[in-house]
mmCIF file of C-alpha atoms and ligand atoms in Angstrom:
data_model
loop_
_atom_site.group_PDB
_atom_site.id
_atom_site.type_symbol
_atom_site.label_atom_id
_atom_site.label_comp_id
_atom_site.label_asym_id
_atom_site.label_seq_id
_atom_site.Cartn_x
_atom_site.Cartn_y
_atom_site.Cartn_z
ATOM 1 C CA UNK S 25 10.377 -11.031 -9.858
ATOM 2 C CA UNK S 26 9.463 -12.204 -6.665
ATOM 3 C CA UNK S 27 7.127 -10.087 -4.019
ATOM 4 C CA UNK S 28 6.186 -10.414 -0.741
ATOM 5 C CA UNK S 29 2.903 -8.240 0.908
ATOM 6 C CA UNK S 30 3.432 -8.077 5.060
ATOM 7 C CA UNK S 31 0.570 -8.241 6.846
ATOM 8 C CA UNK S 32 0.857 -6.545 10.733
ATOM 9 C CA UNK S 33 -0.845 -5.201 13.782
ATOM 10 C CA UNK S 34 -0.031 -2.332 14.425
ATOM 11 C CA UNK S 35 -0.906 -0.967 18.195
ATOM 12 C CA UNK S 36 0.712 2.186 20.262
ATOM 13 C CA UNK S 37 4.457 0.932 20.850
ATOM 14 C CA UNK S 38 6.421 2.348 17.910
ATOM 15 C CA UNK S 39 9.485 0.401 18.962
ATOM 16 C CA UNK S 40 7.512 -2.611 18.844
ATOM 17 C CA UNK S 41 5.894 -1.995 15.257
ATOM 18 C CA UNK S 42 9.088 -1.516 14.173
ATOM 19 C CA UNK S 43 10.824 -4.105 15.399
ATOM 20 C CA UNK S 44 7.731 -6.418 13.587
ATOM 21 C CA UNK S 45 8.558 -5.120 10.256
ATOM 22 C CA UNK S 46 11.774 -5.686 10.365
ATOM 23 C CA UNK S 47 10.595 -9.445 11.411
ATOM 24 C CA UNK S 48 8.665 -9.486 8.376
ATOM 25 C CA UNK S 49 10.525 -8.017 5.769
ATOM 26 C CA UNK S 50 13.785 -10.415 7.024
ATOM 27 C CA UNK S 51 11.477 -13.052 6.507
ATOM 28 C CA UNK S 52 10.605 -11.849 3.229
ATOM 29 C CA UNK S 53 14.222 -11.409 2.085
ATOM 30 C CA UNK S 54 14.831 -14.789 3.207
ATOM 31 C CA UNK S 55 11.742 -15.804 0.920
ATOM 32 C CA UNK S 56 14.034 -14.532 -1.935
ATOM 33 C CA UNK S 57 11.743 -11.579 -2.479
ATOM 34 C CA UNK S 58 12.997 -8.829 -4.388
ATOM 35 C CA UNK S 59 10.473 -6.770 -3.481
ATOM 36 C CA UNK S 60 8.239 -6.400 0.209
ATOM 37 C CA UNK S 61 5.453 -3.978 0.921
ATOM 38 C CA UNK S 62 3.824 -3.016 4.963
ATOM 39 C CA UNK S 63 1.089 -2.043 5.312
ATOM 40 C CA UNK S 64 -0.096 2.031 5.876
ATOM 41 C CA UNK S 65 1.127 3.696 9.318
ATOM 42 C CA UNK S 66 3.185 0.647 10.008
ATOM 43 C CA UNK S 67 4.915 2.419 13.076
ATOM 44 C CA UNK S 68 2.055 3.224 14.680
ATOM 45 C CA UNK S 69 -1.787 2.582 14.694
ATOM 46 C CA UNK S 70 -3.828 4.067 17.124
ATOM 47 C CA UNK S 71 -5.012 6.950 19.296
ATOM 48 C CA UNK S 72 -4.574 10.484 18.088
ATOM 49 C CA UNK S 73 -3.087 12.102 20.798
ATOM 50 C CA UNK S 74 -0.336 9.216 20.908
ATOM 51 C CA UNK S 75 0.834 9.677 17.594
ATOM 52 C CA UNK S 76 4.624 9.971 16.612
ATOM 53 C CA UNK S 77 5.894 13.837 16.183
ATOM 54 C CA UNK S 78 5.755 14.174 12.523
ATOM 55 C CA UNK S 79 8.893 13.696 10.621
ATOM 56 C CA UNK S 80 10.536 14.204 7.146
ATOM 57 C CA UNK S 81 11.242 11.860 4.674
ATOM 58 C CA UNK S 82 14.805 11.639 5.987
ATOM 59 C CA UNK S 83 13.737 11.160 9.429
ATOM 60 C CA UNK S 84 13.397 8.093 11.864
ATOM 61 C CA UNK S 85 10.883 6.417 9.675
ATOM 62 C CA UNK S 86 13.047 6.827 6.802
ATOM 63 C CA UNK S 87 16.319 6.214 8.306
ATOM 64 C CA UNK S 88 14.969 3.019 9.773
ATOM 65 C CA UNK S 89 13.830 1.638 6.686
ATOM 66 C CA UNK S 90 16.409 2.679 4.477
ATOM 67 C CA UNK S 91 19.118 0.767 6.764
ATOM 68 C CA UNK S 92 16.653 -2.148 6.481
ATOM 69 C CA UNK S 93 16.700 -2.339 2.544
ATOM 70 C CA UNK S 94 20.435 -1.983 2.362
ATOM 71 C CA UNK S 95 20.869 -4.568 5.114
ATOM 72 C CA UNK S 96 18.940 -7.122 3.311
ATOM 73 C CA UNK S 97 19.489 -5.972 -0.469
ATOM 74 C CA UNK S 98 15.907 -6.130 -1.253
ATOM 75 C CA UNK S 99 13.638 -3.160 -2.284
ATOM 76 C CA UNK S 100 11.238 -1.820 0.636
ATOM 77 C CA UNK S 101 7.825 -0.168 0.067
ATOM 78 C CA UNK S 102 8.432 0.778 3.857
ATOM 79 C CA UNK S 103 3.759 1.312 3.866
ATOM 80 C CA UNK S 104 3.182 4.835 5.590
ATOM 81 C CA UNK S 105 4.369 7.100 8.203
ATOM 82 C CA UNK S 106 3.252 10.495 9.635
ATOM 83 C CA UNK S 107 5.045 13.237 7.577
ATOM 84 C CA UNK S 108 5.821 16.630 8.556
ATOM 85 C CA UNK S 109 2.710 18.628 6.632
ATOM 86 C CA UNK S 110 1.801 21.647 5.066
ATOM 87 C CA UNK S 111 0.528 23.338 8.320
ATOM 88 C CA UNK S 112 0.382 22.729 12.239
ATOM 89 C CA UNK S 113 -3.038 20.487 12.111
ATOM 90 C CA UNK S 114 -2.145 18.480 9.199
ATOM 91 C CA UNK S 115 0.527 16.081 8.299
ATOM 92 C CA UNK S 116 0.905 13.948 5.183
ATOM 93 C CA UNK S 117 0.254 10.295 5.149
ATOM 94 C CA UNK S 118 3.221 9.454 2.979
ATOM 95 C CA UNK S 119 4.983 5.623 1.509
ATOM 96 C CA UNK S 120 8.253 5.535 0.921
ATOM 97 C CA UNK S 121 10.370 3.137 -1.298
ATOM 98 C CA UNK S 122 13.505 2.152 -0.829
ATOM 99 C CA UNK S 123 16.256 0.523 -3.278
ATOM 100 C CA UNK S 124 18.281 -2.585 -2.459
ATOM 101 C CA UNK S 125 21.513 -0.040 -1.490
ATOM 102 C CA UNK S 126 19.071 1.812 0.906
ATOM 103 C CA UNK S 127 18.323 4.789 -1.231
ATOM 104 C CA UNK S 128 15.130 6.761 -1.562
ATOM 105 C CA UNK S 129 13.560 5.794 -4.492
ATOM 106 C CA UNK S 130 10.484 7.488 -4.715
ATOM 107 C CA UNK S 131 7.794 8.649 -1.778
ATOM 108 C CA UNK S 132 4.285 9.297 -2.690
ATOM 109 C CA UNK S 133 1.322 11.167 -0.228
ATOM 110 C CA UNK S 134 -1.997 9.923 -0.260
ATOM 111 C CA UNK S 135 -4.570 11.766 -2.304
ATOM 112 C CA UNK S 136 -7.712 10.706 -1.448
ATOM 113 C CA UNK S 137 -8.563 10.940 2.444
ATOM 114 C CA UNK S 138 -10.887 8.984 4.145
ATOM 115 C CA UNK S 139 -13.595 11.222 5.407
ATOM 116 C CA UNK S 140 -16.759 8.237 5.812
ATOM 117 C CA UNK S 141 -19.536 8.528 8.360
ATOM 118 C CA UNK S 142 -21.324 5.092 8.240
ATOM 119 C CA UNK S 143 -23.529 5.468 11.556
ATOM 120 C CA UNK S 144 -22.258 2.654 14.376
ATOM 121 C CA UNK S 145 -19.895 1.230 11.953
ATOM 122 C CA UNK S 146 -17.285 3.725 10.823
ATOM 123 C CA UNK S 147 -17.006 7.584 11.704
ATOM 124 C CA UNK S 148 -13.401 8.539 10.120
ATOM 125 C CA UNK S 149 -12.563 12.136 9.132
ATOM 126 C CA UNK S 150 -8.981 11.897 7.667
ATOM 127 C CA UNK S 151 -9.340 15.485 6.586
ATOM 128 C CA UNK S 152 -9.004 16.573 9.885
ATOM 129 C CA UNK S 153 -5.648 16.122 11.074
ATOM 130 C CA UNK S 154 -3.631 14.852 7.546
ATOM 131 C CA UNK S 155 -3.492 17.019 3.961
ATOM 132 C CA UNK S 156 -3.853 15.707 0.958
ATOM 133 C CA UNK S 157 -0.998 14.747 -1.764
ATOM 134 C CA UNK S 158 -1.605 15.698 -5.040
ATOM 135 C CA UNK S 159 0.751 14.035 -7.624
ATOM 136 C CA UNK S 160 0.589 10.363 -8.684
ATOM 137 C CA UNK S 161 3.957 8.559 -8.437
ATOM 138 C CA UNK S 162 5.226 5.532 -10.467
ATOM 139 C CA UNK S 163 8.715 4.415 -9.712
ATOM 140 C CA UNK S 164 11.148 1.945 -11.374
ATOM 141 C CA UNK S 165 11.503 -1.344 -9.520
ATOM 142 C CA UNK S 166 14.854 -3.233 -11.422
ATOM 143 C CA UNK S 167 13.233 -2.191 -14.683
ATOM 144 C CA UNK S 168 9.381 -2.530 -13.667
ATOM 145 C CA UNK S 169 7.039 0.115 -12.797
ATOM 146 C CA UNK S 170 5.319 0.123 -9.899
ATOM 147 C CA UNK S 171 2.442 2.632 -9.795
ATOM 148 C CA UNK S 172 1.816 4.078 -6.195
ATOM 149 C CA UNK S 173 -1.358 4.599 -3.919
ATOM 150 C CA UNK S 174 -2.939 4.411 -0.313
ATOM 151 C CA UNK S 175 -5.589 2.426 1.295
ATOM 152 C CA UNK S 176 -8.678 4.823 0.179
ATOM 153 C CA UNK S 177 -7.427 5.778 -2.948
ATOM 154 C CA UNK S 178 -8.302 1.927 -3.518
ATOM 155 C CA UNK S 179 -11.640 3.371 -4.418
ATOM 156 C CA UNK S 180 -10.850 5.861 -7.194
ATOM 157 C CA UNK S 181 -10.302 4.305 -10.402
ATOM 158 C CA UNK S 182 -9.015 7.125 -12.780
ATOM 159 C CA UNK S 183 -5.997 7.396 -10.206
ATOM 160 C CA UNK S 184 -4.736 3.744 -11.054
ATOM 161 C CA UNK S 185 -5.900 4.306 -14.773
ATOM 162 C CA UNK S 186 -3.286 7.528 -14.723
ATOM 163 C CA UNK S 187 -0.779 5.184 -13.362
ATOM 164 C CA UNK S 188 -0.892 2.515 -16.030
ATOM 165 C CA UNK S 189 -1.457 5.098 -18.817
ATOM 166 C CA UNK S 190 0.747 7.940 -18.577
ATOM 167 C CA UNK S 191 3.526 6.272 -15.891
ATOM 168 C CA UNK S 192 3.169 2.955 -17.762
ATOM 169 C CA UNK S 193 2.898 0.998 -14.501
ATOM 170 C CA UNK S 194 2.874 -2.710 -14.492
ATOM 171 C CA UNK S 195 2.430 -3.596 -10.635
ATOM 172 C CA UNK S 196 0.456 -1.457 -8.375
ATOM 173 C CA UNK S 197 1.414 -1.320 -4.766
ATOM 174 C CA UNK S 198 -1.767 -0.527 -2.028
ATOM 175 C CA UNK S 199 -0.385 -0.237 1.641
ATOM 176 C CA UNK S 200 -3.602 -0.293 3.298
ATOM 177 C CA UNK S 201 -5.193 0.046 6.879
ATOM 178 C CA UNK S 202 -8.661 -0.940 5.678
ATOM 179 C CA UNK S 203 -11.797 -1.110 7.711
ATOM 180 C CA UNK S 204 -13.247 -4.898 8.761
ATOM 181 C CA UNK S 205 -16.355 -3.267 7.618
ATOM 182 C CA UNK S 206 -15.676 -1.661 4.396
ATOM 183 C CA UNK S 207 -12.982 -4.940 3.544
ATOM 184 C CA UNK S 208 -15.898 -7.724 4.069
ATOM 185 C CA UNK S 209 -17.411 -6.586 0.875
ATOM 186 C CA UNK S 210 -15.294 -4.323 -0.641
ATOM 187 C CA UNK S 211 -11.392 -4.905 -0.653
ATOM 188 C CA UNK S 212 -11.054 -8.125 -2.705
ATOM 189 C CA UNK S 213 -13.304 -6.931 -5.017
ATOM 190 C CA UNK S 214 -11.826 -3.311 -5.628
ATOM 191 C CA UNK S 215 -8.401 -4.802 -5.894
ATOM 192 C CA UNK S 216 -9.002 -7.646 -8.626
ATOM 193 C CA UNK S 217 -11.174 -4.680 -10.366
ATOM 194 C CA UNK S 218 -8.069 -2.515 -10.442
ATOM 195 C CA UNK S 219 -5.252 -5.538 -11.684
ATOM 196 C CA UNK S 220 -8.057 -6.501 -14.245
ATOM 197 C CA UNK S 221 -8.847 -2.991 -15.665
ATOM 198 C CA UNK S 222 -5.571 -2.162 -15.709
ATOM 199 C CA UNK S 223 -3.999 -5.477 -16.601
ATOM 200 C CA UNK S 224 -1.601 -4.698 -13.940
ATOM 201 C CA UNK S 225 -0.611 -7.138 -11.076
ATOM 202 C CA UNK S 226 -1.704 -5.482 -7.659
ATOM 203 C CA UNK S 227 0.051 -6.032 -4.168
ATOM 204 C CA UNK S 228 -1.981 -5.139 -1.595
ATOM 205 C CA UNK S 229 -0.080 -4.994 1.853
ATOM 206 C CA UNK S 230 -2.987 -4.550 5.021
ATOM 207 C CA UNK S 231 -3.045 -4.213 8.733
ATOM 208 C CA UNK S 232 -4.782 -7.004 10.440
ATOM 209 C CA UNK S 233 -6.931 -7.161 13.875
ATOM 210 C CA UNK S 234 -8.034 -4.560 16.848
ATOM 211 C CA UNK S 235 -6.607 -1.278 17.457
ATOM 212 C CA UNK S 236 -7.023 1.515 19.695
ATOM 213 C CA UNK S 237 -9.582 3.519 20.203
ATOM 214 C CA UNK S 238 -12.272 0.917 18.309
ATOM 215 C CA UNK S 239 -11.238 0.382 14.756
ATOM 216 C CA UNK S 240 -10.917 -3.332 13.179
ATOM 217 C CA UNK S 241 -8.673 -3.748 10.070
ATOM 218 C CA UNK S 242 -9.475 -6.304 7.346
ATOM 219 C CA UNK S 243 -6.148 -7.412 6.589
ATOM 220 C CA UNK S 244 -6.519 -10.323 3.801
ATOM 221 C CA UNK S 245 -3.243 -8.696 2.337
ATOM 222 C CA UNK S 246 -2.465 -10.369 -0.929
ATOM 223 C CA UNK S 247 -1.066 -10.261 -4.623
ATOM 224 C CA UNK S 248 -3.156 -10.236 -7.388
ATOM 225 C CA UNK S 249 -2.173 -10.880 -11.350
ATOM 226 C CA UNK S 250 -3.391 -9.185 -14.010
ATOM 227 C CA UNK S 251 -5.975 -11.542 -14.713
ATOM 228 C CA UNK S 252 -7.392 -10.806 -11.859
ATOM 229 C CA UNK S 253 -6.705 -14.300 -10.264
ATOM 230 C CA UNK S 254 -5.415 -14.310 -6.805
ATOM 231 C CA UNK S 255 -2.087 -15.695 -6.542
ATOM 232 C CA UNK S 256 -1.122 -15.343 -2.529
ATOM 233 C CA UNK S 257 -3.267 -14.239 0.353
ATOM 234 C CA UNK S 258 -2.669 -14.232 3.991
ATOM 235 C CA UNK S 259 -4.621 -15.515 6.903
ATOM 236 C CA UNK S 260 -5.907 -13.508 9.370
ATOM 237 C CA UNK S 261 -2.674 -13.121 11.234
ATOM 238 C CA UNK S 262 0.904 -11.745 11.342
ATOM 239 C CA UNK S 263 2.905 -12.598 8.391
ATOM 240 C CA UNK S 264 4.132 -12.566 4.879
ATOM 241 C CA UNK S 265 2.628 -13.713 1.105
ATOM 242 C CA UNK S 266 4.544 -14.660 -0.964
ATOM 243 C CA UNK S 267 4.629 -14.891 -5.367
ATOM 244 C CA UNK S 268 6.432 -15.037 -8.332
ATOM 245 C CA UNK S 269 5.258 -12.179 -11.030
ATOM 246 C CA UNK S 270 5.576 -13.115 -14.690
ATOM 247 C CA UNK S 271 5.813 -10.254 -16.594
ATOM 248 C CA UNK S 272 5.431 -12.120 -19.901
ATOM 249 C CA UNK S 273 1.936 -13.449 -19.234
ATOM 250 C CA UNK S 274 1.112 -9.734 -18.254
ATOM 251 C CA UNK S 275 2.343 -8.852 -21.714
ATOM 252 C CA UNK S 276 0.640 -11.930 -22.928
ATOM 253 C CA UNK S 277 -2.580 -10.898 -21.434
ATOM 254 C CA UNK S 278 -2.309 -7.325 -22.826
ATOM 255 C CA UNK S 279 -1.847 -8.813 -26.333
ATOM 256 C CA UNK S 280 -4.658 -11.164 -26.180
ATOM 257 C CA UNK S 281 -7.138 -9.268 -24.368
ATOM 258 C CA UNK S 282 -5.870 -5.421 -25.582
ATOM 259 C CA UNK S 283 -8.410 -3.582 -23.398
ATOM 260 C CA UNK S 284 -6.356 -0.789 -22.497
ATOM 261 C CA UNK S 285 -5.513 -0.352 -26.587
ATOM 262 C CA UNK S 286 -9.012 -0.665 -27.445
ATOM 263 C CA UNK S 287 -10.467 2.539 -25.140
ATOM 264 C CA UNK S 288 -12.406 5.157 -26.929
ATOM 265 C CA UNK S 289 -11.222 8.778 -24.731
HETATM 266 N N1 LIG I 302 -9.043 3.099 5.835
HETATM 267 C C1 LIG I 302 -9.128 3.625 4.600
HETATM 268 O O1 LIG I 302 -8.379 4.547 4.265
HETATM 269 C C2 LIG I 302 -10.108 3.122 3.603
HETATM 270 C C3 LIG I 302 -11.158 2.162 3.983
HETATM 271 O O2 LIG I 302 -11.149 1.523 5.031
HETATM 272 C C4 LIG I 302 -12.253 2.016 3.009
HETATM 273 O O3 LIG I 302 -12.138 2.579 1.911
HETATM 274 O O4 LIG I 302 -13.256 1.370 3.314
#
């Protein structure tokens, strides 16, 4: 299996964003991916009171990206859009997945919100406008299973642990807007921690650069084997990584080095 992580800037024209991930997952198809992850809130990064109208699964977003994946006959983690939520003030920060024909495949809401107050670096309070999801979702990519989660979540181990245990995943997908000042120290690290404790391979799909009002993201988007090596990473720029997954070394790895077998619950 081939996969492909996008790496993108989202700013404040939606048309625009859009427009980019096509770019990127075209080039990705044309990469002979069979799968291609963006990034979280691909269509739109930046000031509150600019955001897109909430929408269902079945809406713009959705539509958009489903034509995509049947256009190109590749599977689409189409990263994360503002779905309609439980109340007025809150919306759900939901991926979506999308099969080579342009069905929905699976779409999973992030659980863990980012509510951080790191004084003259990061002041985020998630909570405020978007509700939590509360179910973990794994979802069947031409036979593999690809365990799903959100930026943030990226810090919550037992959520990745449920993946690979009870949904058996084998690749775990992170769409992520992450912080320049969190990712310095943080993101590599996290991610090669989850694809090693889990023996899973991880793609990791980030925004990169400046947007509005005063956040940085880390970007450093890139695929990760369950060694924990990393196979593909991209610069600090618009585009795509690309690898090839073998799924026999994973099995390989989980026969030589049977970590997950040899847990005491
Ligand atoms: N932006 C996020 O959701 C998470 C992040 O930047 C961090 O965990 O740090």
């Amino acid at each position: 299996m081939r996969v492909a992580v996008c790496q993108l800037n989202a700013r404040e024209d939606r048309s625009a964003n859009l427009a980019m991930a096509r770019d990127l997952l075209t080039r990705a198809a044309d990469a002979g991916a069979d799968l291609a992850v963006l990034p979280e809130y691909t269509d739109y990064l930046g000031p509150a009171s600019g955001a897109p109208k909430p929408e269902p699964v079945d809406g713009e977003y959705g539509t958009f990206f489903a034509d995509v994946a049947r256009e190109l006959g590749i599977w689409v983690h189409a990263g994360s859009f503002h779905e309609t939520g439980p109340d007025a003030d809150h919306i759900y920060n939901t991926s979506l997945v999308f099969n080579r024909s342009g069905e929905l495949a699976a779409a999973y809401r992030k659980i863990h919100l980012y509510d951080v107050e790191i004084p003259g670096k990061v002041s985020f309070h998630e909570s405020r406008t978007v509700a939590p999801g509360d179910t973990p979702v794994v979802v069947d990519i031409d036979g593999v299973p690809l365990g799903l989660s959100i930026c943030y979540d990226l810090r919550f181990p037992e959520l990745y642990r449920r993946l690979a245990d009870d949904g058996a995943a084998k690749l775990l997908v992170v769409p992520a807007a992450f912080m320049a000042h969190t990712g310095r120290d943080h993101w590599e690290i996290l991610l090669r921690a989850r694809a090693i404790e889990n023996q899973c391979y991880v793609l990791a799909a980030g925004q990169i650069g400046n947007h509005e009002p005063a956040r940085t993201c880390f970007g450093r988007s890139m695929i990760i084997d369950p060694w924990g090596t990393v196979l593909a990473q991209a610069p600090d720029t618009t585009t795509i990584a690309v690898a090839d997954l073998d799924l026999d070394r994973l099995e390989t790895i989980r026969l030589e080095l049977p970590s997950l077998a040899n847990r005491r619950i």
